[in-house]
C-alpha positions as YAML, in Angstrom:
chain: A
units: angstrom
residues:
- id: 1
  name: PHE
  ca: [-14.01, -0.67, 26.49]
- id: 2
  name: LEU
  ca: [-13.42, 0.97, 23.16]
- id: 3
  name: GLY
  ca: [-16.55, -0.12, 21.26]
- id: 4
  name: ARG
  ca: [-19.06, -0.18, 24.11]
- id: 5
  name: ASP
  ca: [-21.48, 2.31, 22.54]
- id: 6
  name: LEU
  ca: [-21.00, 0.99, 19.01]
- id: 7
  name: GLN
  ca: [-23.42, -1.91, 19.21]
- id: 8
  name: HIS
  ca: [-23.08, -3.39, 15.74]
- id: 9
  name: ARG
  ca: [-19.33, -2.99, 15.33]
- id: 10
  name: TYR
  ca: [-16.69, -5.58, 15.95]
- id: 11
  name: LEU
  ca: [-13.61, -4.50, 17.83]
- id: 12
  name: TYR
  ca: [-11.46, -5.43, 14.83]
- id: 13
  name: SER
  ca: [-13.40, -3.08, 12.51]
- id: 14
  name: ILE
  ca: [-12.97, -0.26, 15.06]
- id: 15
  name: TYR
  ca: [-9.27, -1.01, 15.22]
- id: 16
  name: GLN
  ca: [-8.94, -0.99, 11.41]
- id: 17
  name: ARG
  ca: [-10.77, 2.34, 11.17]
- id: 18
  name: PHE
  ca: [-8.49, 3.82, 13.84]
- id: 19
  name: ARG
  ca: [-5.44, 2.65, 11.90]
- id: 20
  name: LYS
  ca: [-6.82, 4.16, 8.71]
- id: 21
  name: LEU
  ca: [-7.56, 7.54, 10.33]
- id: 22
  name: PHE
  ca: [-4.20, 7.86, 12.07]
- id: 23
  name: ASN
  ca: [-2.07, 6.37, 9.33]
- id: 24
  name: THR
  ca: [1.37, 7.92, 8.86]
- id: 25
  name: ARG
  ca: [1.98, 6.53, 5.39]
- id: 26
  name: ARG
  ca: [2.51, 8.81, 2.41]
- id: 27
  name: LYS
  ca: [-0.42, 9.56, 0.15]
- id: 28
  name: GLY
  ca: [-0.69, 11.29, -3.17]
- id: 29
  name: LYS
  ca: [1.00, 10.94, -6.51]
- id: 30
  name: PHE
  ca: [4.04, 8.76, -6.94]
- id: 31
  name: THR
  ca: [7.26, 10.51, -7.93]
- id: 32
  name: GLU
  ca: [9.50, 9.39, -10.78]
- id: 33
  name: THR
  ca: [12.08, 8.27, -8.22]
- id: 34
  name: GLU
  ca: [9.51, 6.08, -6.49]
- id: 35
  name: ASP
  ca: [8.48, 4.61, -9.85]
- id: 36
  name: LYS
  ca: [12.10, 3.69, -10.59]
- id: 37
  name: ILE
  ca: [12.52, 2.11, -7.15]
- id: 38
  name: ILE
  ca: [9.34, 0.07, -7.61]
- id: 39
  name: LEU
  ca: [10.33, -1.23, -11.03]
- id: 40
  name: GLN
  ca: [13.93, -1.98, -10.09]
- id: 41
  name: TYR
  ca: [13.06, -3.74, -6.86]
- id: 42
  name: LEU
  ca: [10.21, -5.85, -8.21]
- id: 43
  name: ASN
  ca: [12.08, -6.86, -11.36]
- id: 44
  name: ASN
  ca: [15.26, -7.83, -9.49]
- id: 45
  name: SER
  ca: [13.91, -9.26, -6.23]
- id: 46
  name: ASN
  ca: [13.42, -12.97, -5.61]
- id: 47
  name: THR
  ca: [11.78, -12.68, -2.20]
- id: 48
  name: HIS
  ca: [8.25, -13.86, -1.52]
- id: 49
  name: ASN
  ca: [7.06, -10.64, 0.17]
- id: 50
  name: LYS
  ca: [8.24, -8.04, -2.34]
- id: 51
  name: PHE
  ca: [5.46, -5.55, -1.74]
- id: 52
  name: SER
  ca: [5.76, -5.78, 2.03]
- id: 53
  name: LYS
  ca: [9.44, -4.88, 1.81]
- id: 54
  name: LEU
  ca: [8.66, -1.93, -0.45]
- id: 55
  name: THR
  ca: [6.19, -0.54, 2.07]
- id: 56
  name: LEU
  ca: [9.10, -0.08, 4.46]
- id: 57
  name: VAL
  ca: [11.26, 1.61, 1.83]
- id: 58
  name: LEU
  ca: [8.63, 3.94, 0.35]
- id: 59
  name: ASN
  ca: [6.44, 4.40, 3.46]
- id: 60
  name: ARG
  ca: [3.32, 3.72, 1.40]
- id: 61
  name: ASP
  ca: [0.48, 1.24, 1.58]
- id: 62
  name: ARG
  ca: [1.13, -2.19, 0.07]
- id: 63
  name: ARG
  ca: [-2.00, -2.04, -2.05]
- id: 64
  name: SER
  ca: [-1.13, 1.36, -3.50]
- id: 65
  name: ILE
  ca: [2.32, 0.05, -4.49]
- id: 66
  name: LEU
  ca: [0.72, -2.97, -6.14]
- id: 67
  name: LEU
  ca: [-1.70, -0.78, -8.10]
- id: 68
  name: ARG
  ca: [1.11, 1.55, -9.14]
- id: 69
  name: TYR
  ca: [3.20, -1.40, -10.33]
- id: 70
  name: LYS
  ca: [0.29, -2.67, -12.43]
- id: 71
  name: THR
  ca: [-0.15, 0.81, -13.91]
- id: 72
  name: LEU
  ca: [3.55, 1.11, -14.73]
- id: 73
  name: THR
  ca: [3.70, -2.30, -16.40]
- id: 74
  name: HIS
  ca: [0.50, -1.59, -18.34]
- id: 75
  name: LEU
  ca: [1.88, 1.74, -19.57]
- id: 76
  name: ARG
  ca: [5.13, 0.06, -20.59]
- id: 77
  name: HIS
  ca: [3.21, -2.51, -22.68]
- id: 78
  name: ILE
  ca: [1.22, 0.26, -24.41]
- id: 79
  name: LYS
  ca: [4.41, 2.14, -25.37]
- id: 80
  name: GLU
  ca: [5.96, -1.01, -26.87]
...
């Protein structure tokens, strides 16, 4: 059993930590190309799970794409 010696840990939290440690998603700064893909896709897409689809395209975490989109839209409003 995976969490036998971890007395105060749920198996799900052990699983989530394992996924986080051995994650194969990209990390680091977003490129200009990725920024363009994010803006084009989210502005033109009518699907319910926009960010989930982008995770497959960009190989990045859904939350990081969401935060980047918020940053890009905020910067656009400041420039205008």
